[in-house]
Amino acid sequence: MNITHELNELRRYRWQDSESSWGLVPTMGALHQGHVSLIKQARAENENVGVSIFINPIQFNSPIDLTSYPVSIDHDLQILENEDVDLVWIPNQKDIYPSDFQSYVEVENISRILEGKSRPGHFRGVTTIVAILFNVFQPDKAYFGQKDAQQLFVIKRMVQDLKFNLQIITCPTVRDNDGLAISSRNQNLSSEGRKQARCLFEALSYSKKAIEKGERITSELIKNMQKIIDEFTLAKVDYLSIADPETLNEVEKIQKRCLISLAVFVDNVRLIDNMIIELE
Ligand code: PAF
């Protein structure tokens, strides 16, 4: 496994054999089973697999959120070694954002709703770093988890609008036994917070069942999801949304497909999750 911090060295490894395919898994480290599933899919679909580790400061909209982001580089490298990753890229902060950096990538409307409304500037930070990673690495495919549904949506829009020459692959959300979506932020939960964090999956599962039984009115579903979460003493809803998965616009009545998404503070840790429901 090659590990590099340097842009030119990265390019050298990447283009050693220009004929073979590369899958890239962009990460901010603190790797977990969700990342492992992305890497395994990349391994199955490409001759070479690269993983980037970079905690991107410009996507955090609060300094405390940035400083509390977990870091575990030795553990991460062990996981990457076990997964037979070919190239690990840990860029230097000064190479990515030199002091005179002033070019940002922004996907307009869909970056400002849902997560973007709660975390202004977040997606501008994400699309800027992802565009830089894609430009430097030039992967054939890049892998992202469905857990960050809006992030995926925004990145796909950017790739389409700016004509990036790669394929974005969506990988399913990986869950713990109680349904909690695996995330680096789960490490910040207290033991009681961890127990109560199942409220997100319970709310989503309630809506899924209610829709299967025939409920179509989204205000009813949202009211009941709120009630479910309110039963958990450490949980506080940031937003609950039922939207058209093609546009992310909220809908009043469910037609064929919908994206149910939510953000909840559990013991002050902000967790997100979602489900796409398809009607037959
Ligand atoms: O999902 C993440 O870990 C980050 O948002 C990403 C895509 C690596 C960009 O920093």
mmCIF file with all atom_site columns, N, CA, C and O and ligand atoms in Angstrom, residues 26-28 35 54 56 59 69 122 126 129-130 133 144 148 151 155, ligand 1:
data_model
loop_
_atom_site.group_PDB
_atom_site.id
_atom_site.type_symbol
_atom_site.label_atom_id
_atom_site.label_alt_id
_atom_site.label_comp_id
_atom_site.label_asym_id
_atom_site.label_entity_id
_atom_site.label_seq_id
_atom_site.pdbx_PDB_ins_code
_atom_site.Cartn_x
_atom_site.Cartn_y
_atom_site.Cartn_z
_atom_site.occupancy
_atom_site.B_iso_or_equiv
_atom_site.pdbx_formal_charge
_atom_site.auth_seq_id
_atom_site.auth_comp_id
_atom_site.auth_asym_id
_atom_site.auth_atom_id
_atom_site.pdbx_PDB_model_num
ATOM   1  N N  . PRO A 1 26  ? -13.358 9.036  -1.248 1.00 0.00 ? 26  PRO A N  1
ATOM   2  C CA . PRO A 1 26  ? -12.957 10.223 -0.477 1.00 0.00 ? 26  PRO A CA 1
ATOM   3  C C  . PRO A 1 26  ? -13.463 10.105 0.962  1.00 0.00 ? 26  PRO A C  1
ATOM   4  O O  . PRO A 1 26  ? -14.634 9.764  1.178  1.00 0.00 ? 26  PRO A O  1
ATOM   5  N N  . THR A 1 27  ? -12.607 10.363 1.950  1.00 0.00 ? 27  THR A N  1
ATOM   6  C CA . THR A 1 27  ? -13.027 10.275 3.354  1.00 0.00 ? 27  THR A CA 1
ATOM   7  C C  . THR A 1 27  ? -12.392 11.423 4.152  1.00 0.00 ? 27  THR A C  1
ATOM   8  O O  . THR A 1 27  ? -11.464 12.080 3.687  1.00 0.00 ? 27  THR A O  1
ATOM   9  N N  . MET A 1 28  ? -12.922 11.571 5.371  1.00 0.00 ? 28  MET A N  1
ATOM   10 C CA . MET A 1 28  ? -12.272 12.483 6.314  1.00 0.00 ? 28  MET A CA 1
ATOM   11 C C  . MET A 1 28  ? -11.633 11.664 7.443  1.00 0.00 ? 28  MET A C  1
ATOM   12 O O  . MET A 1 28  ? -11.412 12.174 8.551  1.00 0.00 ? 28  MET A O  1
ATOM   13 N N  . HIS A 1 35  ? -17.320 3.059  5.656  1.00 0.00 ? 35  HIS A N  1
ATOM   14 C CA . HIS A 1 35  ? -16.223 3.278  4.697  1.00 0.00 ? 35  HIS A CA 1
ATOM   15 C C  . HIS A 1 35  ? -15.751 1.945  4.111  1.00 0.00 ? 35  HIS A C  1
ATOM   16 O O  . HIS A 1 35  ? -15.450 1.853  2.924  1.00 0.00 ? 35  HIS A O  1
ATOM   17 N N  . PHE A 1 54  ? -8.806  13.454 4.386  1.00 0.00 ? 54  PHE A N  1
ATOM   18 C CA . PHE A 1 54  ? -8.559  14.890 4.567  1.00 0.00 ? 54  PHE A CA 1
ATOM   19 C C  . PHE A 1 54  ? -9.731  15.486 5.327  1.00 0.00 ? 54  PHE A C  1
ATOM   20 O O  . PHE A 1 54  ? -10.875 15.430 4.854  1.00 0.00 ? 54  PHE A O  1
ATOM   21 N N  . ASN A 1 56  ? -11.715 18.286 5.964  1.00 0.00 ? 56  ASN A N  1
ATOM   22 C CA . ASN A 1 56  ? -11.860 19.494 5.151  1.00 0.00 ? 56  ASN A CA 1
ATOM   23 C C  . ASN A 1 56  ? -12.420 20.647 5.992  1.00 0.00 ? 56  ASN A C  1
ATOM   24 O O  . ASN A 1 56  ? -13.631 20.694 6.237  1.00 0.00 ? 56  ASN A O  1
ATOM   25 N N  . GLN A 1 59  ? -15.840 22.736 5.236  1.00 0.00 ? 59  GLN A N  1
ATOM   26 C CA . GLN A 1 59  ? -17.210 22.209 5.222  1.00 0.00 ? 59  GLN A CA 1
ATOM   27 C C  . GLN A 1 59  ? -17.825 22.178 6.626  1.00 0.00 ? 59  GLN A C  1
ATOM   28 O O  . GLN A 1 59  ? -18.969 21.777 6.787  1.00 0.00 ? 59  GLN A O  1
ATOM   29 N N  . TYR A 1 69  ? -14.204 16.680 15.596 1.00 0.00 ? 69  TYR A N  1
ATOM   30 C CA . TYR A 1 69  ? -14.263 15.584 14.615 1.00 0.00 ? 69  TYR A CA 1
ATOM   31 C C  . TYR A 1 69  ? -13.195 14.538 14.964 1.00 0.00 ? 69  TYR A C  1
ATOM   32 O O  . TYR A 1 69  ? -12.025 14.876 15.156 1.00 0.00 ? 69  TYR A O  1
ATOM   33 N N  . HIS A 1 122 ? -21.981 24.609 4.204  1.00 0.00 ? 122 HIS A N  1
ATOM   34 C CA . HIS A 1 122 ? -21.462 23.235 4.296  1.00 0.00 ? 122 HIS A CA 1
ATOM   35 C C  . HIS A 1 122 ? -21.222 22.628 2.912  1.00 0.00 ? 122 HIS A C  1
ATOM   36 O O  . HIS A 1 122 ? -20.122 22.129 2.612  1.00 0.00 ? 122 HIS A O  1
ATOM   37 N N  . VAL A 1 126 ? -18.035 21.141 0.766  1.00 0.00 ? 126 VAL A N  1
ATOM   38 C CA . VAL A 1 126 ? -17.963 19.764 0.254  1.00 0.00 ? 126 VAL A CA 1
ATOM   39 C C  . VAL A 1 126 ? -17.664 19.771 -1.242 1.00 0.00 ? 126 VAL A C  1
ATOM   40 O O  . VAL A 1 126 ? -16.757 19.065 -1.712 1.00 0.00 ? 126 VAL A O  1
ATOM   41 N N  . ILE A 1 129 ? -13.983 20.810 -2.045 1.00 0.00 ? 129 ILE A N  1
ATOM   42 C CA . ILE A 1 129 ? -12.936 19.789 -1.802 1.00 0.00 ? 129 ILE A CA 1
ATOM   43 C C  . ILE A 1 129 ? -13.110 18.599 -2.754 1.00 0.00 ? 129 ILE A C  1
ATOM   44 O O  . ILE A 1 129 ? -12.119 18.071 -3.281 1.00 0.00 ? 129 ILE A O  1
ATOM   45 N N  . VAL A 1 130 ? -14.357 18.193 -2.997 1.00 0.00 ? 130 VAL A N  1
ATOM   46 C CA . VAL A 1 130 ? -14.558 17.024 -3.875 1.00 0.00 ? 130 VAL A CA 1
ATOM   47 C C  . VAL A 1 130 ? -14.089 17.360 -5.294 1.00 0.00 ? 130 VAL A C  1
ATOM   48 O O  . VAL A 1 130 ? -13.445 16.540 -5.960 1.00 0.00 ? 130 VAL A O  1
ATOM   49 N N  . LEU A 1 133 ? -10.339 17.071 -5.194 1.00 0.00 ? 133 LEU A N  1
ATOM   50 C CA . LEU A 1 133 ? -9.919  15.654 -5.146 1.00 0.00 ? 133 LEU A CA 1
ATOM   51 C C  . LEU A 1 133 ? -10.087 15.003 -6.516 1.00 0.00 ? 133 LEU A C  1
ATOM   52 O O  . LEU A 1 133 ? -9.204  14.280 -6.992 1.00 0.00 ? 133 LEU A O  1
ATOM   53 N N  . PHE A 1 144 ? -19.617 6.998  -2.709 1.00 0.00 ? 144 PHE A N  1
ATOM   54 C CA . PHE A 1 144 ? -20.203 7.756  -1.593 1.00 0.00 ? 144 PHE A CA 1
ATOM   55 C C  . PHE A 1 144 ? -21.368 6.957  -1.010 1.00 0.00 ? 144 PHE A C  1
ATOM   56 O O  . PHE A 1 144 ? -22.032 6.202  -1.723 1.00 0.00 ? 144 PHE A O  1
ATOM   57 N N  . ASP A 1 148 ? -25.504 9.970  3.398  1.00 0.00 ? 148 ASP A N  1
ATOM   58 C CA . ASP A 1 148 ? -25.442 11.416 3.146  1.00 0.00 ? 148 ASP A CA 1
ATOM   59 C C  . ASP A 1 148 ? -26.160 11.689 1.823  1.00 0.00 ? 148 ASP A C  1
ATOM   60 O O  . ASP A 1 148 ? -25.529 12.056 0.816  1.00 0.00 ? 148 ASP A O  1
ATOM   61 N N  . GLN A 1 151 ? -25.741 15.091 0.157  1.00 0.00 ? 151 GLN A N  1
ATOM   62 C CA . GLN A 1 151 ? -24.356 15.261 -0.323 1.00 0.00 ? 151 GLN A CA 1
ATOM   63 C C  . GLN A 1 151 ? -24.195 14.582 -1.689 1.00 0.00 ? 151 GLN A C  1
ATOM   64 O O  . GLN A 1 151 ? -23.637 15.143 -2.631 1.00 0.00 ? 151 GLN A O  1
ATOM   65 N N  . ILE A 1 155 ? -23.309 16.381 -5.174 1.00 0.00 ? 155 ILE A N  1
ATOM   66 C CA . ILE A 1 155 ? -22.089 16.000 -5.911 1.00 0.00 ? 155 ILE A CA 1
ATOM   67 C C  . ILE A 1 155 ? -22.459 15.531 -7.330 1.00 0.00 ? 155 ILE A C  1
ATOM   68 O O  . ILE A 1 155 ? -21.796 15.888 -8.308 1.00 0.00 ? 155 ILE A O  1
HETATM 69 O O1 . PAF B 2 .   ? -18.615 12.425 3.414  1.00 0.00 ? 1   PAF B O1 1
HETATM 70 C C1 . PAF B 2 .   ? -17.487 12.841 3.773  1.00 0.00 ? 1   PAF B C1 1
HETATM 71 O O2 . PAF B 2 .   ? -16.740 12.181 4.504  1.00 0.00 ? 1   PAF B O2 1
HETATM 72 C C2 . PAF B 2 .   ? -17.011 14.209 3.292  1.00 0.00 ? 1   PAF B C2 1
HETATM 73 O O3 . PAF B 2 .   ? -18.064 15.111 3.190  1.00 0.00 ? 1   PAF B O3 1
HETATM 74 C C3 . PAF B 2 .   ? -16.222 14.148 1.966  1.00 0.00 ? 1   PAF B C3 1
HETATM 75 C C4 . PAF B 2 .   ? -17.088 13.665 0.821  1.00 0.00 ? 1   PAF B C4 1
HETATM 76 C C5 . PAF B 2 .   ? -15.017 13.222 2.127  1.00 0.00 ? 1   PAF B C5 1
HETATM 77 C C6 . PAF B 2 .   ? -15.702 15.540 1.599  1.00 0.00 ? 1   PAF B C6 1
HETATM 78 O O4 . PAF B 2 .   ? -14.869 16.060 2.589  1.00 0.00 ? 1   PAF B O4 1
#
